[in-house]
Amino acid sequence: MSERIDVSIEHKHAPPEDGGRPHPNTCPTCGSHYRDDELEANLRVCPQCGHHFPVHARERIRQLTDPDSFSEEASELRSDDPLEFFDLRPYTERLVEAELSTGLGEAMVIGRAAIEDRPCELAVMEFGFMGGSMGRVVGEKFATACESAAERGVPLVSVTASGGARMQEGILSLMQLPKTVCAVEDLHDGGGTLISVMAHPTTAGVLASFASLGDVLVAEPGALLSFTGPRVVQQTTREKLPDDFGLAESNYRHGHVDAIVPRTELRSTVARLLRLFANGA
Amino acid sequence: MSERIDVSIEHKHAPPEDGGRPHPNTCPTCGSHYRDDELEANLRVCPQCGHHFPVHARERIRQLTDPDSFSEEASELRSDDPLEFFDLRPYTERLVEAELSTGLGEAMVIGRAAIEDRPCELAVMEFGFMGGSMGRVVGEKFATACESAAERGVPLVSVTASGGARMQEGILSLMQLPKTVCAVEDLHDGGGTLISVMAHPTTAGVLASFASLGDVLVAEPGALLSFTGPRVVQQTTREKLPDDFGLAESNYRHGHVDAIVPRTELRSTVARLLRLFANGA
Amino acid sequence: MAREAEVRLRGQLSRLRSLPLLRGARLSGELERLQKQLERIVEEPSDEEIWRSVELARNPDRPYALDYVERLLEDWFELHGDRQHGDDAAVVAGLGRFRGRTVVLIGNQKGRDVKERTKRNFGMAYPEGYGKAMRAMELADRHGFPLLTLIDIPGAYPGVTAEQHGQGGAIARSQSLMARLRVPTVACIIGEGGSGGAIATALADRVLMQENAMYTVISPEGCAAILWRDAGEAKKAAAAFKPDAGHCLELGVVDAVVPEPEGGAQTDFDDAARLLGDALAESLEMLDGMSGEELRQQRRVRFRTIGQVSAAP
Amino acid sequence: MAREAEVRLRGQLSRLRSLPLLRGARLSGELERLQKQLERIVEEPSDEEIWRSVELARNPDRPYALDYVERLLEDWFELHGDRQHGDDAAVVAGLGRFRGRTVVLIGNQKGRDVKERTKRNFGMAYPEGYGKAMRAMELADRHGFPLLTLIDIPGAYPGVTAEQHGQGGAIARSQSLMARLRVPTVACIIGEGGSGGAIATALADRVLMQENAMYTVISPEGCAAILWRDAGEAKKAAAAFKPDAGHCLELGVVDAVVPEPEGGAQTDFDDAARLLGDALAESLEMLDGMSGEELRQQRRVRFRTIGQVSAAP
Ligand SMILES: [Zn+2]
Ligand SMILES: [Zn+2]
């Protein structure tokens, strides 16, 4: 799609950012480096090798939905600190910092939208907000999205990117698993639909709850979809891990996802699914 | 149980019957040979090695039920010959011969019974009747047993021993799979119970229908429980088969049966299950 | 038996004729087809004719499930995997729009070339395949989508892993799930309807069979090997157990025979698809308006009574 | 937070006090226990006390699920296998008679000696274990048997095969099935209630917790390794995320705390079983008379509202 601007590929491996991390616009697979507008124009897929860069929630919504169709819901929800959790820093400080850096109140954005003229409800996760971790607000937003979808009789499309439950909310974050599961059950009982799109990474508590309960499960290429991450498995079992351990491709082979859809085809695929589930909603 | 009469073990390997087959009372595992009354007294389990000899339907009913509690149903049903099937001999001739040699009208006996004072319905297969194959009469008898159990609100206990569907009834024998499946579904919808006891061998069409749909699946030790028999698998795939291919023990390890119950404990186990399912029936 | 079938079909015919033709052309199409089938039945096919239908059912140029999907469904979305441990390529399942409504379709799938045939295990499903099918059935049931199944399987796979993963139980549970569905279900045998592998997805409200398909409890070769002690006697076995569409209709095992293009479905995929599509649509229409409870009750009665024996007087 | 819990519990108390004591002793037992729990809550446990409960929860001499089964159920019949490809010894499931009625019980099971521990994978379930649990749940639902679950799992197993067999999805589906059950369900954390492995069988109408059990979103060591970058800081992590029964009650995550014998359940198996049995029976009694539809609706509301945040004014 769109013409690629080659110039920026000349300087492979842009100088690392502060702290020695590779620049976020340098492809970790082939080393090509891009300007932000180039990546954005190509849906943040590396034009050279097809690597899928992470996509922020707002940009994901722009990529998927019809222009100006998105209307956010429950944006006012903010997490409090039920356990007065303090590790090396207070949880409240981490929350403020995350909001400042992402411009989002929490790790999930929900709202009404249309895709190729089909109405739907969206629930999109933001990995940049504390690793997309699911605390009480994410659980509440997802449940609200289910209810909103059911009320309006439209399918819910979730796009997940999450490290799992939010430790700083302790056992209450574990309770978001059954909470979101119950929300999906209510949606299903009303004849509703959940289309689950799993982006990199969809792991632990989110994989073990609503993300796996979609009527259809679609994964992005190369996305890590595992309950336990490769590092922990490696450390615990000392097994040699398969090269594609936990990746979408391995999940597909083992029967856990319906399709791996490149981001360039995601919008049209979701639109097709919305058409198919239209009389089921 | 009961005192074993050792004398007959002295002559191991009784002389083969006509046709070179080993004598049916010679243990194929350890070679011990028994008189009929000895085997019967020990429920046809080899006192030396625990090998489970085959049990005919009438004897099985005696082993399991309270004295004089069995009352047979649908004993008048006989197979006809819908396809006018003729291989090396006519099907009708095989039917008559089977009835003469077993004293049974078909490969399944059904009826009311009590086990340790608990009422139940029984459906017991006779391997001696054309290899326990399931044709229209077996399917009809099983369905009748389901209905009788449902009407009386008692669990149904099936004891299977079958080579599969009866080829001589062609596609109509395949239809006994969905027929018996539907009968179990009706029984279950009415809150009823099926306790499935799988004896040697429970294969092909019987394994692939009602026998696998029990609320609880119990197998006898050493019973072959496979959809395809070892000889056909060997011939088709030319793989080396595991030593316990398709046996109850392998099925248990792979998660397909709930328990392997030695025949000496079968009656008490079934009685326990009848107590447990009494308020579910 | 041909006699009984004739009586039964004549009864069906007169019932159809007496119906006010509310739904118009489609129903009268059904009537015409019954008439034709009746004509065909009165003369018994020869052993040679039966064997010819066995050969046609197995013809490697015959359209497979995905050939029909391509021609009959819009917006096809294929589902993959059993959510347990694998994705069996010998079974395809998915969602699509069929003549204006969303349906779930499950099919057995052989391969066209050597590579695909191997990948799809010559259409012989593993337990993982029945698992995928059951998942698709549950999806259909949850959303009220009608279920179509296209059956074309030589038989369940005679392999060690298939047994270890419990194919007997899987076939039983797949049938049991079909017996519980509250949505309209139509099955069609489109090639080989082989034994347990076929019946796993054939417990439907309406069961159709293409003109040159076969439906068997065991392969003719397997039957010959056991009863004649010589697999070479397959032709004799086939003649004895009569797996052709005509006989299956006579025996009441299938509800209607779906015509194929002259010479067989392999001669014209598009025309074969059109004929199959019409038959499926007609069957779905017959089931329209029935409640989930009615559907499943009628479905169970259907299988409870096929070829039923009755007590001797 | 202790303040809020106090208010909530005081509310519960006064509601219970105002009820006509129709069901007599049992309900008044509940009242007494609430009173005691209330007394305990008003004083915050120290970090040392929290850590002591972590150690007790993990005490290898603690009774395991089958120790309770032996003492609480008659006519126990254990179910085995997931009907797919295995029998996971880290999960036990079966039928038994509990105080006069048939129940289905599912428990996590660690091993006593080295051999049994290995066989039972230290109580860490594989997807096959959740599969077995789901099968048992379906059996309970079909026959109207109440479901009891005893939870004692360090966590899901971090292994390659466990991932390949889809443990994330299995944990999700197990919860989803529990959310659909139409029978009374009572869960009790009897040792370690570790993360996804625990919640897989904890989506119950009533959730209890033994006095010295723990219920966590991640192990204290795991949490410390991530947030403190030092697994050795587990004690600090535990103090920060408060996995003990008192706090879980305060937070509304569990409905009641089940007392243990003085010094912990490991000191007297029989007494521990008696206390657990009483609590389970009382919970079942509370659910008696509710229809399947009421049960599942109330169950979902319970989990929908635990620790719910509300929009800022
Ligand atoms: Zn690249
Ligand atoms: Zn012996």
XYZ file of C-alpha atoms in Angstrom, chain D residues 36-268:
233
model
C -14.993 -13.231 64.508
C -13.681 -12.293 61.100
C -14.686 -8.751 61.743
C -12.742 -8.712 64.965
C -9.697 -10.064 63.227
C -9.849 -7.538 60.415
C -9.825 -4.406 62.486
C -6.193 -4.990 63.325
C -3.883 -5.105 60.268
C -1.604 -8.141 60.140
C 2.118 -7.406 60.189
C 4.409 -8.301 57.286
C 5.661 -11.215 59.393
C 2.141 -12.521 59.931
C 1.447 -12.359 56.207
C 4.614 -14.265 55.438
C 3.740 -16.864 58.047
C 0.472 -17.555 56.209
C 2.408 -17.923 52.948
C 4.609 -20.506 54.634
C 1.667 -22.320 56.155
C -0.179 -22.355 52.820
C 2.850 -24.104 51.335
C 3.562 -26.385 54.244
C 4.183 -29.814 52.684
C 2.463 -31.476 55.643
C -0.782 -29.656 54.952
C -3.777 -31.799 53.959
C -4.253 -32.054 50.197
C -7.485 -32.428 48.252
C -7.563 -36.240 48.474
C -7.037 -36.075 52.247
C -10.279 -34.143 52.451
C -12.011 -36.425 49.956
C -11.157 -39.398 52.133
C -12.656 -37.725 55.183
C -15.634 -35.951 53.667
C -17.002 -38.108 50.853
C -18.572 -41.556 50.777
C -18.679 -43.815 47.712
C -15.899 -41.772 46.051
C -15.471 -42.637 42.387
C -12.575 -40.912 40.690
C -12.911 -39.817 37.079
C -9.840 -39.965 34.884
C -8.767 -38.401 31.630
C -9.712 -35.489 29.430
C -11.063 -37.744 26.607
C -8.526 -36.031 24.344
C -5.029 -37.237 25.058
C -4.165 -37.616 28.667
C -4.902 -37.976 32.338
C -3.318 -35.206 34.383
C -2.561 -36.422 37.889
C -2.196 -32.833 39.156
C -5.973 -32.507 38.974
C -8.336 -34.978 40.626
C -12.032 -35.130 39.853
C -14.745 -37.472 40.907
C -18.155 -38.209 42.312
C -18.978 -38.837 45.924
C -21.717 -38.537 48.485
C -21.284 -35.495 50.704
C -23.558 -35.412 53.733
C -26.266 -37.339 51.966
C -26.124 -35.919 48.468
C -24.080 -36.706 45.394
C -21.572 -34.029 44.474
C -18.821 -33.647 41.907
C -15.509 -32.628 43.399
C -12.514 -31.202 41.559
C -9.235 -30.618 43.338
C -5.659 -29.727 42.661
C -3.405 -32.419 44.030
C 0.236 -32.233 45.047
C 2.164 -35.341 46.024
C 3.342 -36.521 49.423
C 6.629 -38.197 48.555
C 9.170 -37.559 45.805
C 7.656 -40.143 43.493
C 4.110 -38.897 43.867
C 5.206 -35.275 43.639
C 6.834 -35.971 40.298
C 3.815 -37.927 39.080
C 1.555 -35.051 40.084
C 3.956 -32.428 38.757
C 3.968 -30.690 42.172
C 0.313 -29.917 41.683
C 0.887 -27.810 38.584
C -1.843 -28.619 36.111
C -1.421 -29.130 32.386
C -4.164 -28.240 29.889
C -5.183 -31.907 30.149
C -5.991 -31.238 33.793
C -8.350 -28.383 32.983
C -9.848 -30.635 30.329
C -10.585 -33.293 32.927
C -12.042 -30.640 35.235
C -14.333 -29.364 32.462
C -15.567 -32.859 31.751
C -16.426 -33.283 35.420
C -18.229 -29.923 35.423
C -20.344 -31.005 32.467
C -21.232 -34.204 34.279
C -22.305 -32.212 37.339
C -24.390 -29.892 35.198
C -26.081 -32.715 33.301
C -27.170 -34.461 36.478
C -27.761 -31.484 38.722
C -24.977 -32.456 41.129
C -23.486 -29.551 43.111
C -19.831 -28.851 42.306
C -17.133 -28.424 44.928
C -13.628 -27.331 44.002
C -10.602 -27.465 46.291
C -7.849 -25.189 45.065
C -4.196 -25.752 45.857
C -1.951 -24.974 42.933
C 1.310 -23.038 42.825
C 0.343 -21.937 39.316
C -0.069 -23.224 35.787
C 2.953 -25.184 34.606
C 5.565 -23.107 32.771
C 6.428 -25.754 30.201
C 6.699 -26.032 26.439
C 4.074 -28.747 25.997
C 1.681 -26.959 28.324
C 1.860 -23.939 26.022
C 1.628 -26.023 22.865
C -1.504 -27.654 24.216
C -2.914 -24.197 24.846
C -3.026 -23.633 28.584
C -4.085 -19.992 28.240
C -7.165 -20.946 26.260
C -7.863 -23.920 28.528
C -7.908 -21.699 31.629
C -10.218 -19.270 29.843
C -12.612 -22.010 28.726
C -12.697 -23.620 32.144
C -13.822 -20.306 33.649
C -16.295 -19.808 30.848
C -17.824 -23.212 31.531
C -18.105 -22.461 35.254
C -19.890 -19.222 34.384
C -22.496 -21.281 32.505
C -23.178 -24.023 35.076
C -26.708 -24.301 36.391
C -25.744 -26.138 39.567
C -24.590 -24.768 42.925
C -20.828 -24.329 42.985
C -18.566 -23.763 45.957
C -14.807 -23.233 45.726
C -12.362 -23.250 48.587
C -8.708 -22.255 48.487
C -7.082 -24.880 50.704
C -3.405 -24.027 50.160
C -1.868 -22.082 47.324
C -4.359 -20.303 45.123
C -1.876 -19.457 42.419
C -2.909 -17.246 39.529
C -4.545 -18.614 36.372
C -4.228 -22.215 37.528
C -6.363 -21.361 40.558
C -8.970 -19.167 38.897
C -9.615 -21.893 36.294
C -11.741 -23.711 38.895
C -12.643 -20.816 41.226
C -15.443 -19.094 39.341
C -17.987 -20.314 41.885
C -21.166 -19.096 43.567
C -19.406 -19.044 46.906
C -15.651 -18.760 47.284
C -14.156 -19.775 50.610
C -10.606 -19.684 51.831
C -8.960 -21.564 54.626
C -7.480 -19.445 57.368
C -3.894 -20.122 56.360
C -4.308 -20.367 52.609
C -3.043 -17.761 50.140
C -4.603 -16.405 46.946
C -2.344 -14.576 44.547
C -2.116 -13.171 41.052
C 1.546 -14.205 40.892
C 3.848 -15.956 43.348
C 5.593 -13.644 45.806
C 8.912 -14.738 44.262
C 7.715 -13.984 40.731
C 6.409 -10.606 41.781
C 9.646 -9.767 43.559
C 11.717 -10.837 40.545
C 9.781 -8.484 38.307
C 9.104 -5.471 40.495
C 12.078 -5.614 42.867
C 14.301 -7.311 40.297
C 15.249 -9.748 43.041
C 13.314 -12.950 43.788
C 14.800 -12.814 47.295
C 12.485 -9.935 48.140
C 9.481 -12.295 48.183
C 8.593 -11.335 51.736
C 8.349 -7.673 50.751
C 6.290 -8.571 47.710
C 3.890 -10.674 49.800
C 3.474 -7.846 52.279
C 2.747 -5.488 49.394
C 0.136 -7.596 47.631
C -1.441 -9.168 50.702
C -2.342 -12.729 49.680
C -3.623 -13.825 53.083
C -7.188 -14.843 53.878
C -7.896 -11.779 55.994
C -7.117 -9.398 53.188
C -8.929 -11.496 50.592
C -12.020 -11.320 52.785
C -11.605 -7.569 53.240
C -11.333 -7.075 49.499
C -14.515 -9.060 48.935
C -12.614 -11.659 46.889
C -13.712 -14.501 49.165
C -17.017 -14.797 50.966
C -15.840 -16.432 54.158
C -12.751 -17.714 55.859
C -12.758 -21.354 56.933
C -11.154 -21.855 60.329
C -8.326 -24.363 60.747
C -7.228 -26.226 63.850
C -4.952 -24.255 66.168
C -1.516 -24.039 64.538
C -2.769 -24.851 61.050
C -4.561 -27.602 59.112
C -1.454 -29.806 59.138
C -1.732 -30.367 62.892
C -5.005 -32.299 62.710
